[in-house]
Amino acid sequence: MTMEGKSSGICANCRNADAFAKVRNRPLCQPCFLRYADNKCSSGMKQYRMLGDAAKTRKQHKHLLPLSFGASSSVLLHMINGQVEHQLAGPLKFTNYDVHVLAVDPSTISPSRPSCEKQFDLVRQHYPRHTYTMIPLHSIFEYDPDISNVLRQVAGSGFEDDESKSYRERLDTFRASIPTTTSKDDIDNILLFRLIVAFAQHHGCETILWGDSDTRLAAKTLANVAKGRGASLTWQVRDGPTPWGLEFIFPLRELYRTELEQYAKLVPSVESIVIPDRSASEALSNRDLSIDELLNNYVLTQGIKYPGIMANVVRTVNKLRPAGFTSDQARCILCTSPIEPDSQSLDGAEITDSNAQNPPLQLCYGCRRSAPSSSLANT
Ligand SMILES: [Zn+2]
Ligand SMILES: [Zn+2]
């Protein structure tokens, strides 16, 4: 998307107004650009917004929408809200969406991020039809009771979990035991993912609506391969059922990050809730960046030059057949993804604890590289 002055001519869509930008090589006016983006999200939700018999049975579909206050998830909430309003204004006066918005307080994920209480109040005022919850990352101890046990098993030797301490202190102590930036970031992502999934299960949600843009999905794909997480890749980028008993949907998968940022700027209710991203330039050097951050930056800069290539990465991954999984299949204790039987035997199976009395840890290859207790960590 390129921004140009009024000289970019007439909108190629309505032919009735001055274009404000070129969107994928077509000059569009602002209303046509907003409609173009709304339609992409709407087609991403196609199978869930069809009313069918739902209006007669009054059956609603319970969606969880994780909100990070970044441009993408904020735009997603705005668009989903628009679909709800559209249904309610229709002849049936009914919506089959029951949306629960979950914000995990960003200041509890990284102390460098600001608190978002003001934005949380604003978002509830702007989109009052939905249910809202804000929780800190350390509430994972409440929603995911297995986590204490898991942290104890995967932490480095210096870690001692003191149950008399607060959840916040216990999580901080664990994170301090992780040696590298990449592992820290990787494990934070896993904890955040586990918390969101556990919350969705606890509240009986059927789907999670993820705000990832095309650009973000491409970065995630490359980062997962680089981190040895290829096996769990399909669920993290593909629409459909997952091993966690929930469906994942990525309704913004066809929109580029730059398009979502532009959208957020044009819609005041969205702009007021977006917290600007911590930009990579704020980090001291590439050495301080994790693999996730590096690839995010890479895809952002390259994606602007070659958007078609990034779109291809994402489309190809969405076509991958999901790895089959069964409910009795072994799961990784950290990221909870099913472990492929082959990969286990190939890598020499599970790690044995130095204390021979303990049963071996079941970790997938990616988690073994990040878990401080593992001999693969820091390689
Ligand atoms: Zn137009
Ligand atoms: Zn794992």
mmCIF file of C-alpha atoms and ligand atoms in Angstrom:
data_model
loop_
_atom_site.group_PDB
_atom_site.id
_atom_site.type_symbol
_atom_site.label_atom_id
_atom_site.label_comp_id
_atom_site.label_asym_id
_atom_site.label_seq_id
_atom_site.Cartn_x
_atom_site.Cartn_y
_atom_site.Cartn_z
ATOM 1 C CA MET A 1 0.000 0.000 0.000
ATOM 2 C CA THR A 2 1.419 3.364 -0.953
ATOM 3 C CA MET A 3 0.232 6.679 0.300
ATOM 4 C CA GLU A 4 -0.096 9.365 -2.306
ATOM 5 C CA GLY A 5 -1.588 12.807 -2.531
ATOM 6 C CA LYS A 6 -4.797 13.597 -4.302
ATOM 7 C CA SER A 7 -2.823 13.283 -7.523
ATOM 8 C CA SER A 8 -3.283 9.484 -7.388
ATOM 9 C CA GLY A 9 -6.513 10.099 -9.237
ATOM 10 C CA ILE A 10 -9.996 8.771 -9.011
ATOM 11 C CA CYS A 11 -10.981 5.762 -6.879
ATOM 12 C CA ALA A 12 -10.810 2.672 -9.100
ATOM 13 C CA ASN A 13 -13.729 1.136 -7.226
ATOM 14 C CA CYS A 14 -16.520 3.728 -6.990
ATOM 15 C CA ARG A 15 -15.070 6.119 -9.634
ATOM 16 C CA ASN A 16 -16.786 8.789 -7.644
ATOM 17 C CA ALA A 17 -14.170 10.131 -5.258
ATOM 18 C CA ASP A 18 -10.505 11.044 -5.052
ATOM 19 C CA ALA A 19 -8.250 8.149 -4.181
ATOM 20 C CA PHE A 20 -6.212 8.557 -0.991
ATOM 21 C CA ALA A 21 -3.891 5.578 -1.439
ATOM 22 C CA LYS A 22 -2.926 2.787 -3.760
ATOM 23 C CA VAL A 23 -4.013 -0.515 -2.289
ATOM 24 C CA ARG A 24 -2.398 -3.459 -4.087
ATOM 25 C CA ASN A 25 -1.884 -1.238 -7.094
ATOM 26 C CA ARG A 26 -5.454 0.101 -7.205
ATOM 27 C CA PRO A 27 -6.159 3.692 -6.215
ATOM 28 C CA LEU A 28 -8.964 3.692 -3.610
ATOM 29 C CA CYS A 29 -10.874 6.348 -1.717
ATOM 30 C CA GLN A 30 -11.121 6.018 2.061
ATOM 31 C CA PRO A 31 -14.627 4.517 2.252
ATOM 32 C CA CYS A 32 -13.767 1.982 -0.472
ATOM 33 C CA PHE A 33 -10.533 1.048 1.332
ATOM 34 C CA LEU A 34 -12.396 0.487 4.617
ATOM 35 C CA ARG A 35 -15.011 -1.598 2.821
ATOM 36 C CA TYR A 36 -12.326 -3.614 1.044
ATOM 37 C CA ALA A 37 -10.693 -4.468 4.405
ATOM 38 C CA ASP A 38 -14.056 -5.193 6.092
ATOM 39 C CA ASN A 39 -14.934 -7.605 3.292
ATOM 40 C CA LYS A 40 -11.704 -9.555 3.762
ATOM 41 C CA CYS A 41 -12.530 -10.094 7.442
ATOM 42 C CA SER A 42 -16.110 -10.879 6.629
ATOM 43 C CA SER A 43 -15.115 -13.596 4.183
ATOM 44 C CA GLY A 44 -12.697 -14.955 6.810
ATOM 45 C CA MET A 45 -15.723 -15.349 9.123
ATOM 46 C CA LYS A 46 -18.028 -16.699 6.426
ATOM 47 C CA GLN A 47 -18.767 -20.036 7.981
ATOM 48 C CA TYR A 48 -19.554 -18.482 11.368
ATOM 49 C CA ARG A 49 -21.710 -15.549 10.367
ATOM 50 C CA MET A 50 -24.286 -17.489 8.312
ATOM 51 C CA LEU A 51 -27.462 -17.252 10.356
ATOM 52 C CA GLY A 52 -29.280 -20.274 8.907
ATOM 53 C CA ASP A 53 -31.426 -21.867 11.591
ATOM 54 C CA ALA A 54 -29.560 -20.053 14.339
ATOM 55 C CA ALA A 55 -32.145 -17.279 14.398
ATOM 56 C CA LYS A 56 -34.931 -19.791 15.095
ATOM 57 C CA THR A 57 -33.046 -21.745 17.724
ATOM 58 C CA ARG A 58 -31.385 -18.563 19.072
ATOM 59 C CA LYS A 59 -28.157 -20.513 19.151
ATOM 60 C CA GLN A 60 -25.061 -18.364 19.472
ATOM 61 C CA HIS A 61 -21.478 -19.285 18.771
ATOM 62 C CA LYS A 62 -19.109 -18.382 21.558
ATOM 63 C CA HIS A 63 -15.893 -16.746 20.313
ATOM 64 C CA LEU A 64 -12.910 -15.649 22.326
ATOM 65 C CA LEU A 65 -11.085 -12.627 20.922
ATOM 66 C CA PRO A 66 -7.656 -12.030 22.477
ATOM 67 C CA LEU A 67 -6.928 -8.289 22.403
ATOM 68 C CA SER A 68 -3.324 -7.106 22.675
ATOM 69 C CA PHE A 69 -4.121 -3.427 21.944
ATOM 70 C CA GLY A 70 -1.916 -3.655 18.844
ATOM 71 C CA ALA A 71 -3.305 -2.443 15.514
ATOM 72 C CA SER A 72 -4.289 -5.916 14.274
ATOM 73 C CA SER A 73 -6.351 -7.255 17.172
ATOM 74 C CA SER A 74 -7.939 -3.823 17.718
ATOM 75 C CA VAL A 75 -9.004 -3.665 14.062
ATOM 76 C CA LEU A 76 -10.286 -7.237 14.319
ATOM 77 C CA LEU A 77 -12.511 -6.309 17.267
ATOM 78 C CA HIS A 78 -13.836 -3.301 15.355
ATOM 79 C CA MET A 79 -14.628 -5.451 12.305
ATOM 80 C CA ILE A 80 -16.228 -8.273 14.297
ATOM 81 C CA ASN A 81 -18.292 -5.671 16.134
ATOM 82 C CA GLY A 82 -19.370 -4.340 12.732
ATOM 83 C CA GLN A 83 -20.551 -7.823 11.717
ATOM 84 C CA VAL A 84 -22.560 -8.110 14.936
ATOM 85 C CA GLU A 85 -24.171 -4.689 14.364
ATOM 86 C CA HIS A 86 -24.937 -5.648 10.777
ATOM 87 C CA GLN A 87 -26.740 -8.832 11.880
ATOM 88 C CA LEU A 88 -28.685 -6.990 14.577
ATOM 89 C CA ALA A 89 -29.795 -4.344 12.065
ATOM 90 C CA GLY A 90 -30.979 -7.070 9.660
ATOM 91 C CA PRO A 91 -34.509 -8.446 9.351
ATOM 92 C CA LEU A 92 -33.934 -11.161 12.003
ATOM 93 C CA LYS A 93 -32.626 -8.699 14.618
ATOM 94 C CA PHE A 94 -30.406 -11.469 15.883
ATOM 95 C CA THR A 95 -26.675 -12.124 16.083
ATOM 96 C CA ASN A 96 -25.188 -15.595 16.324
ATOM 97 C CA TYR A 97 -21.919 -14.150 17.708
ATOM 98 C CA ASP A 98 -21.297 -14.219 21.429
ATOM 99 C CA VAL A 99 -17.934 -12.480 21.747
ATOM 100 C CA HIS A 100 -15.759 -12.572 24.842
ATOM 101 C CA VAL A 101 -12.790 -10.186 24.607
ATOM 102 C CA LEU A 102 -9.736 -11.160 26.635
ATOM 103 C CA ALA A 103 -6.918 -8.717 27.320
ATOM 104 C CA VAL A 104 -3.797 -10.012 29.005
ATOM 105 C CA ASP A 105 -2.334 -6.891 30.611
ATOM 106 C CA PRO A 106 0.751 -6.124 28.456
ATOM 107 C CA SER A 107 2.621 -4.628 31.438
ATOM 108 C CA THR A 108 2.563 -8.086 33.066
ATOM 109 C CA ILE A 109 4.111 -9.654 29.949
ATOM 110 C CA SER A 110 6.957 -7.178 29.700
ATOM 111 C CA PRO A 111 7.694 -4.437 32.249
ATOM 112 C CA SER A 112 8.776 -2.184 29.352
ATOM 113 C CA ARG A 113 5.209 -2.069 28.090
ATOM 114 C CA PRO A 114 2.775 0.473 29.499
ATOM 115 C CA SER A 115 -0.332 -0.499 31.418
ATOM 116 C CA CYS A 116 -3.472 -0.371 29.304
ATOM 117 C CA GLU A 117 -6.221 0.454 31.791
ATOM 118 C CA LYS A 118 -7.246 3.583 29.943
ATOM 119 C CA GLN A 119 -7.485 1.659 26.655
ATOM 120 C CA PHE A 120 -9.407 -1.118 28.370
ATOM 121 C CA ASP A 121 -12.019 1.370 29.600
ATOM 122 C CA LEU A 122 -12.227 2.971 26.163
ATOM 123 C CA VAL A 123 -12.677 -0.299 24.317
ATOM 124 C CA ARG A 124 -15.631 -1.228 26.521
ATOM 125 C CA GLN A 125 -17.219 2.145 25.855
ATOM 126 C CA HIS A 126 -16.707 1.908 22.091
ATOM 127 C CA TYR A 127 -17.936 -1.691 21.718
ATOM 128 C CA PRO A 128 -20.296 -2.270 24.654
ATOM 129 C CA ARG A 129 -22.097 -5.329 23.267
ATOM 130 C CA HIS A 130 -19.363 -7.795 24.206
ATOM 131 C CA THR A 131 -18.063 -9.382 27.389
ATOM 132 C CA TYR A 132 -14.657 -8.156 28.592
ATOM 133 C CA THR A 133 -12.003 -9.547 30.901
ATOM 134 C CA MET A 134 -8.517 -8.291 31.655
ATOM 135 C CA ILE A 135 -6.094 -10.561 33.501
ATOM 136 C CA PRO A 136 -2.361 -10.522 34.225
ATOM 137 C CA LEU A 137 -0.086 -13.146 32.657
ATOM 138 C CA HIS A 138 0.582 -14.695 36.077
ATOM 139 C CA SER A 139 -3.093 -15.637 36.412
ATOM 140 C CA ILE A 140 -1.985 -18.656 34.383
ATOM 141 C CA PHE A 141 -1.495 -20.265 37.839
ATOM 142 C CA GLU A 142 -5.288 -20.045 38.331
ATOM 143 C CA TYR A 143 -6.492 -21.002 34.863
ATOM 144 C CA ASP A 144 -3.935 -23.699 34.148
ATOM 145 C CA PRO A 145 -3.368 -25.679 37.362
ATOM 146 C CA ASP A 146 -0.736 -27.931 35.721
ATOM 147 C CA ILE A 147 1.565 -24.998 35.202
ATOM 148 C CA SER A 148 3.318 -25.065 38.627
ATOM 149 C CA ASN A 149 4.363 -28.609 37.984
ATOM 150 C CA VAL A 150 5.501 -27.853 34.437
ATOM 151 C CA LEU A 151 7.583 -24.829 35.430
ATOM 152 C CA ARG A 152 9.284 -26.823 38.135
ATOM 153 C CA GLN A 153 10.214 -29.488 35.599
ATOM 154 C CA VAL A 154 11.455 -27.314 32.776
ATOM 155 C CA ALA A 155 13.220 -24.560 34.761
ATOM 156 C CA GLY A 156 16.961 -24.354 35.188
ATOM 157 C CA SER A 157 18.704 -25.836 38.187
ATOM 158 C CA GLY A 158 18.743 -22.513 40.056
ATOM 159 C CA PHE A 159 14.947 -22.266 40.125
ATOM 160 C CA GLU A 160 13.027 -22.975 43.280
ATOM 161 C CA ASP A 161 9.292 -22.510 43.211
ATOM 162 C CA ASP A 162 8.227 -20.993 46.508
ATOM 163 C CA GLU A 163 4.477 -21.486 46.804
ATOM 164 C CA SER A 164 4.211 -18.990 49.648
ATOM 165 C CA LYS A 165 5.121 -16.220 47.195
ATOM 166 C CA SER A 166 2.636 -14.373 44.987
ATOM 167 C CA TYR A 167 1.853 -15.669 41.487
ATOM 168 C CA ARG A 168 3.638 -12.690 40.054
ATOM 169 C CA GLU A 169 6.836 -13.350 41.998
ATOM 170 C CA ARG A 170 6.767 -17.048 41.160
ATOM 171 C CA LEU A 171 6.469 -16.333 37.439
ATOM 172 C CA ASP A 172 9.220 -13.694 37.589
ATOM 173 C CA THR A 173 11.571 -16.121 39.318
ATOM 174 C CA PHE A 174 10.902 -18.726 36.663
ATOM 175 C CA ARG A 175 11.477 -16.297 33.807
ATOM 176 C CA ALA A 176 14.715 -15.125 35.392
ATOM 177 C CA SER A 177 15.985 -18.718 35.147
ATOM 178 C CA ILE A 178 15.771 -18.666 31.328
ATOM 179 C CA PRO A 179 19.137 -17.747 29.868
ATOM 180 C CA THR A 180 18.646 -16.365 26.330
ATOM 181 C CA THR A 181 16.435 -13.700 24.770
ATOM 182 C CA THR A 182 15.114 -16.156 22.189
ATOM 183 C CA SER A 183 14.191 -18.766 24.813
ATOM 184 C CA LYS A 184 12.602 -16.119 27.057
ATOM 185 C CA ASP A 185 10.489 -14.806 24.224
ATOM 186 C CA ASP A 186 9.631 -18.301 23.055
ATOM 187 C CA ILE A 187 8.517 -19.376 26.540
ATOM 188 C CA ASP A 188 6.579 -16.134 27.124
ATOM 189 C CA ASN A 189 4.697 -16.835 23.907
ATOM 190 C CA ILE A 190 3.929 -20.357 25.096
ATOM 191 C CA LEU A 191 2.702 -19.144 28.496
ATOM 192 C CA LEU A 192 0.522 -16.523 26.827
ATOM 193 C CA PHE A 193 -0.862 -19.101 24.422
ATOM 194 C CA ARG A 194 -1.573 -21.563 27.263
ATOM 195 C CA LEU A 195 -3.319 -18.864 29.289
ATOM 196 C CA ILE A 196 -5.537 -17.810 26.357
ATOM 197 C CA VAL A 197 -6.451 -21.415 25.521
ATOM 198 C CA ALA A 198 -7.141 -22.290 29.194
ATOM 199 C CA PHE A 199 -9.288 -19.167 29.545
ATOM 200 C CA ALA A 200 -11.269 -20.050 26.401
ATOM 201 C CA GLN A 201 -11.844 -23.592 27.658
ATOM 202 C CA HIS A 202 -12.829 -22.361 31.120
ATOM 203 C CA HIS A 203 -15.460 -20.064 29.610
ATOM 204 C CA GLY A 204 -16.830 -22.633 27.179
ATOM 205 C CA CYS A 205 -15.721 -20.827 24.001
ATOM 206 C CA GLU A 206 -15.868 -22.801 20.766
ATOM 207 C CA THR A 207 -13.409 -20.727 18.768
ATOM 208 C CA ILE A 208 -10.540 -18.320 19.214
ATOM 209 C CA LEU A 209 -10.406 -15.412 16.770
ATOM 210 C CA TRP A 210 -6.740 -14.485 16.357
ATOM 211 C CA GLY A 211 -5.834 -11.032 15.046
ATOM 212 C CA ASP A 212 -2.754 -12.085 13.065
ATOM 213 C CA SER A 213 -2.251 -10.263 9.764
ATOM 214 C CA ASP A 214 -0.799 -11.899 6.679
ATOM 215 C CA THR A 215 2.523 -10.300 7.606
ATOM 216 C CA ARG A 216 2.433 -11.668 11.147
ATOM 217 C CA LEU A 217 1.493 -15.155 9.964
ATOM 218 C CA ALA A 218 4.431 -15.156 7.544
ATOM 219 C CA ALA A 219 6.794 -14.087 10.353
ATOM 220 C CA LYS A 220 5.357 -16.736 12.662
ATOM 221 C CA THR A 221 5.783 -19.400 10.006
ATOM 222 C CA LEU A 222 9.446 -18.561 9.430
ATOM 223 C CA ALA A 223 10.182 -18.171 13.160
ATOM 224 C CA ASN A 224 8.567 -21.498 14.014
ATOM 225 C CA VAL A 225 10.646 -23.291 11.427
ATOM 226 C CA ALA A 226 13.792 -21.545 12.697
ATOM 227 C CA LYS A 227 12.968 -22.541 16.284
ATOM 228 C CA GLY A 228 12.319 -26.184 15.398
ATOM 229 C CA ARG A 229 8.568 -25.811 15.934
ATOM 230 C CA GLY A 230 7.573 -26.912 12.457
ATOM 231 C CA ALA A 231 5.375 -29.699 13.812
ATOM 232 C CA SER A 232 3.027 -27.413 15.744
ATOM 233 C CA LEU A 233 3.055 -24.867 12.945
ATOM 234 C CA THR A 234 -0.181 -25.823 11.262
ATOM 235 C CA TRP A 235 -2.356 -25.017 14.282
ATOM 236 C CA GLN A 236 -0.731 -21.678 14.814
ATOM 237 C CA VAL A 237 -1.381 -20.371 11.333
ATOM 238 C CA ARG A 238 -4.218 -22.397 9.868
ATOM 239 C CA ASP A 239 -8.012 -22.122 10.221
ATOM 240 C CA GLY A 240 -9.745 -25.146 11.693
ATOM 241 C CA PRO A 241 -9.883 -27.627 14.568
ATOM 242 C CA THR A 242 -6.949 -27.946 16.967
ATOM 243 C CA PRO A 243 -5.775 -30.478 19.561
ATOM 244 C CA TRP A 244 -7.138 -28.190 22.313
ATOM 245 C CA GLY A 245 -10.778 -28.868 21.501
ATOM 246 C CA LEU A 246 -11.252 -25.371 20.063
ATOM 247 C CA GLU A 247 -11.268 -24.056 16.523
ATOM 248 C CA PHE A 248 -8.761 -21.367 15.613
ATOM 249 C CA ILE A 249 -9.687 -18.726 13.045
ATOM 250 C CA PHE A 250 -7.445 -16.035 11.567
ATOM 251 C CA PRO A 251 -9.977 -13.682 9.946
ATOM 252 C CA LEU A 252 -7.311 -11.083 8.990
ATOM 253 C CA ARG A 253 -5.095 -13.567 7.176
ATOM 254 C CA GLU A 254 -5.625 -11.794 3.842
ATOM 255 C CA LEU A 255 -4.694 -8.320 5.089
ATOM 256 C CA TYR A 256 -1.185 -6.902 5.299
ATOM 257 C CA ARG A 257 0.071 -5.287 8.455
ATOM 258 C CA THR A 258 0.484 -1.919 6.697
ATOM 259 C CA GLU A 259 -3.171 -2.082 5.619
ATOM 260 C CA LEU A 260 -4.322 -2.759 9.185
ATOM 261 C CA GLU A 261 -2.184 0.083 10.506
ATOM 262 C CA GLN A 262 -3.716 2.392 7.923
ATOM 263 C CA TYR A 263 -7.199 1.184 8.842
ATOM 264 C CA ALA A 264 -6.512 1.858 12.534
ATOM 265 C CA LYS A 265 -5.477 5.431 11.707
ATOM 266 C CA LEU A 266 -8.650 6.080 9.740
ATOM 267 C CA VAL A 267 -11.073 4.853 12.412
ATOM 268 C CA PRO A 268 -10.959 7.072 15.535
ATOM 269 C CA SER A 269 -12.465 4.440 17.886
ATOM 270 C CA VAL A 270 -9.678 2.036 16.889
ATOM 271 C CA GLU A 271 -6.912 4.619 16.900
ATOM 272 C CA SER A 272 -7.751 5.609 20.468
ATOM 273 C CA ILE A 273 -7.180 2.078 21.806
ATOM 274 C CA VAL A 274 -4.026 1.080 19.930
ATOM 275 C CA ILE A 275 -0.803 1.097 21.948
ATOM 276 C CA PRO A 276 2.119 1.624 19.538
ATOM 277 C CA ASP A 277 4.400 -1.390 19.135
ATOM 278 C CA ARG A 278 7.741 -1.451 20.798
ATOM 279 C CA SER A 279 9.760 -0.932 17.648
ATOM 280 C CA ALA A 280 12.843 -2.946 16.914
ATOM 281 C CA SER A 281 14.907 0.202 16.686
ATOM 282 C CA GLU A 282 14.377 0.630 20.413
ATOM 283 C CA ALA A 283 16.288 -2.563 21.037
ATOM 284 C CA LEU A 284 19.992 -1.939 21.425
ATOM 285 C CA SER A 285 21.179 -4.154 18.626
ATOM 286 C CA ASN A 286 20.193 -7.261 16.732
ATOM 287 C CA ARG A 287 21.964 -9.266 19.397
ATOM 288 C CA ASP A 288 19.269 -8.338 21.892
ATOM 289 C CA LEU A 289 16.460 -9.446 19.624
ATOM 290 C CA SER A 290 14.871 -12.847 19.788
ATOM 291 C CA ILE A 291 14.300 -14.956 16.676
ATOM 292 C CA ASP A 292 10.622 -13.896 16.787
ATOM 293 C CA GLU A 293 11.502 -10.211 16.807
ATOM 294 C CA LEU A 294 14.161 -10.579 14.129
ATOM 295 C CA LEU A 295 11.830 -12.370 11.760
ATOM 296 C CA ASN A 296 9.012 -9.967 12.528
ATOM 297 C CA ASN A 297 11.261 -7.091 11.468
ATOM 298 C CA TYR A 298 12.513 -8.980 8.476
ATOM 299 C CA VAL A 299 9.038 -9.788 7.205
ATOM 300 C CA LEU A 300 7.853 -6.259 7.890
ATOM 301 C CA THR A 301 10.630 -4.660 5.872
ATOM 302 C CA GLN A 302 10.734 -7.279 3.113
ATOM 303 C CA GLY A 303 6.965 -7.591 3.082
ATOM 304 C CA ILE A 304 6.680 -3.937 2.143
ATOM 305 C CA LYS A 305 8.976 -4.565 -0.818
ATOM 306 C CA TYR A 306 7.588 -7.959 -1.817
ATOM 307 C CA PRO A 307 4.094 -8.369 -0.340
ATOM 308 C CA GLY A 308 3.178 -11.114 -2.827
ATOM 309 C CA ILE A 309 5.884 -13.432 -1.520
ATOM 310 C CA MET A 310 4.718 -13.120 2.081
ATOM 311 C CA ALA A 311 1.129 -13.712 1.029
ATOM 312 C CA ASN A 312 2.300 -16.870 -0.715
ATOM 313 C CA VAL A 313 4.014 -18.174 2.425
ATOM 314 C CA VAL A 314 0.764 -17.829 4.335
ATOM 315 C CA ARG A 315 -1.462 -19.254 1.636
ATOM 316 C CA THR A 316 0.780 -22.278 1.258
ATOM 317 C CA VAL A 317 0.728 -22.957 4.979
ATOM 318 C CA ASN A 318 -3.038 -22.642 5.141
ATOM 319 C CA LYS A 319 -3.261 -25.405 2.539
ATOM 320 C CA LEU A 320 -1.090 -27.796 4.519
ATOM 321 C CA ARG A 321 -2.991 -30.758 5.728
ATOM 322 C CA PRO A 322 -3.205 -30.533 9.513
ATOM 323 C CA ALA A 323 -1.066 -33.146 11.178
ATOM 324 C CA GLY A 324 -3.441 -35.815 12.421
ATOM 325 C CA PHE A 325 -3.823 -35.975 16.163
ATOM 326 C CA THR A 326 -5.637 -38.258 18.534
ATOM 327 C CA SER A 327 -6.777 -37.553 22.054
ATOM 328 C CA ASP A 328 -4.494 -40.241 23.489
ATOM 329 C CA GLN A 329 -1.408 -39.005 21.654
ATOM 330 C CA ALA A 330 1.524 -37.919 23.840
ATOM 331 C CA ARG A 331 1.641 -34.159 24.420
ATOM 332 C CA CYS A 332 4.562 -31.881 25.083
ATOM 333 C CA ILE A 333 4.286 -30.838 28.747
ATOM 334 C CA LEU A 334 5.313 -27.243 27.986
ATOM 335 C CA CYS A 335 3.578 -26.145 24.774
ATOM 336 C CA THR A 336 0.931 -28.951 25.005
ATOM 337 C CA SER A 337 1.217 -29.761 21.269
ATOM 338 C CA PRO A 338 0.926 -33.423 20.320
ATOM 339 C CA ILE A 339 4.367 -34.974 19.919
ATOM 340 C CA GLU A 340 4.896 -36.784 16.657
ATOM 341 C CA PRO A 341 5.921 -40.369 17.420
ATOM 342 C CA ASP A 342 8.633 -40.223 14.711
ATOM 343 C CA SER A 343 10.297 -37.091 15.956
ATOM 344 C CA GLN A 344 10.546 -38.610 19.416
ATOM 345 C CA SER A 345 12.390 -41.702 18.322
ATOM 346 C CA LEU A 346 14.531 -39.766 15.840
ATOM 347 C CA ASP A 347 15.925 -37.414 18.441
ATOM 348 C CA GLY A 348 16.606 -40.140 20.953
ATOM 349 C CA ALA A 349 13.332 -39.665 22.804
ATOM 350 C CA GLU A 350 12.813 -37.784 26.010
ATOM 351 C CA ILE A 351 15.338 -36.105 28.205
ATOM 352 C CA THR A 352 16.255 -38.028 31.268
ATOM 353 C CA ASP A 353 16.513 -36.027 34.442
ATOM 354 C CA SER A 354 19.866 -36.218 36.191
ATOM 355 C CA ASN A 355 18.006 -37.788 39.064
ATOM 356 C CA ALA A 356 17.261 -41.258 37.726
ATOM 357 C CA GLN A 357 14.228 -41.595 40.026
ATOM 358 C CA ASN A 358 12.305 -38.980 38.058
ATOM 359 C CA PRO A 359 10.337 -40.006 35.001
ATOM 360 C CA PRO A 360 11.667 -38.581 31.716
ATOM 361 C CA LEU A 361 10.327 -35.218 30.559
ATOM 362 C CA GLN A 362 8.069 -35.158 27.572
ATOM 363 C CA LEU A 363 9.078 -32.140 25.549
ATOM 364 C CA CYS A 364 8.798 -31.493 21.835
ATOM 365 C CA TYR A 365 11.934 -30.565 19.918
ATOM 366 C CA GLY A 366 11.180 -26.812 19.959
ATOM 367 C CA CYS A 367 10.567 -26.765 23.724
ATOM 368 C CA ARG A 368 13.657 -28.809 24.409
ATOM 369 C CA ARG A 369 15.660 -26.042 22.762
ATOM 370 C CA SER A 370 14.053 -23.417 24.995
ATOM 371 C CA ALA A 371 13.708 -25.231 28.332
ATOM 372 C CA PRO A 372 16.588 -24.282 30.648
ATOM 373 C CA SER A 373 16.605 -27.793 32.156
ATOM 374 C CA SER A 374 17.248 -29.373 28.789
ATOM 375 C CA SER A 375 20.678 -30.246 27.472
ATOM 376 C CA LEU A 376 19.553 -28.859 24.093
ATOM 377 C CA ALA A 377 18.952 -25.368 25.504
ATOM 378 C CA ASN A 378 21.272 -22.661 24.188
ATOM 379 C CA THR A 379 22.346 -24.688 21.188
HETATM 380 ZN ZN ZN B 1 -14.240 4.734 -3.765
HETATM 381 ZN ZN ZN B 2 6.567 -28.232 23.149
#
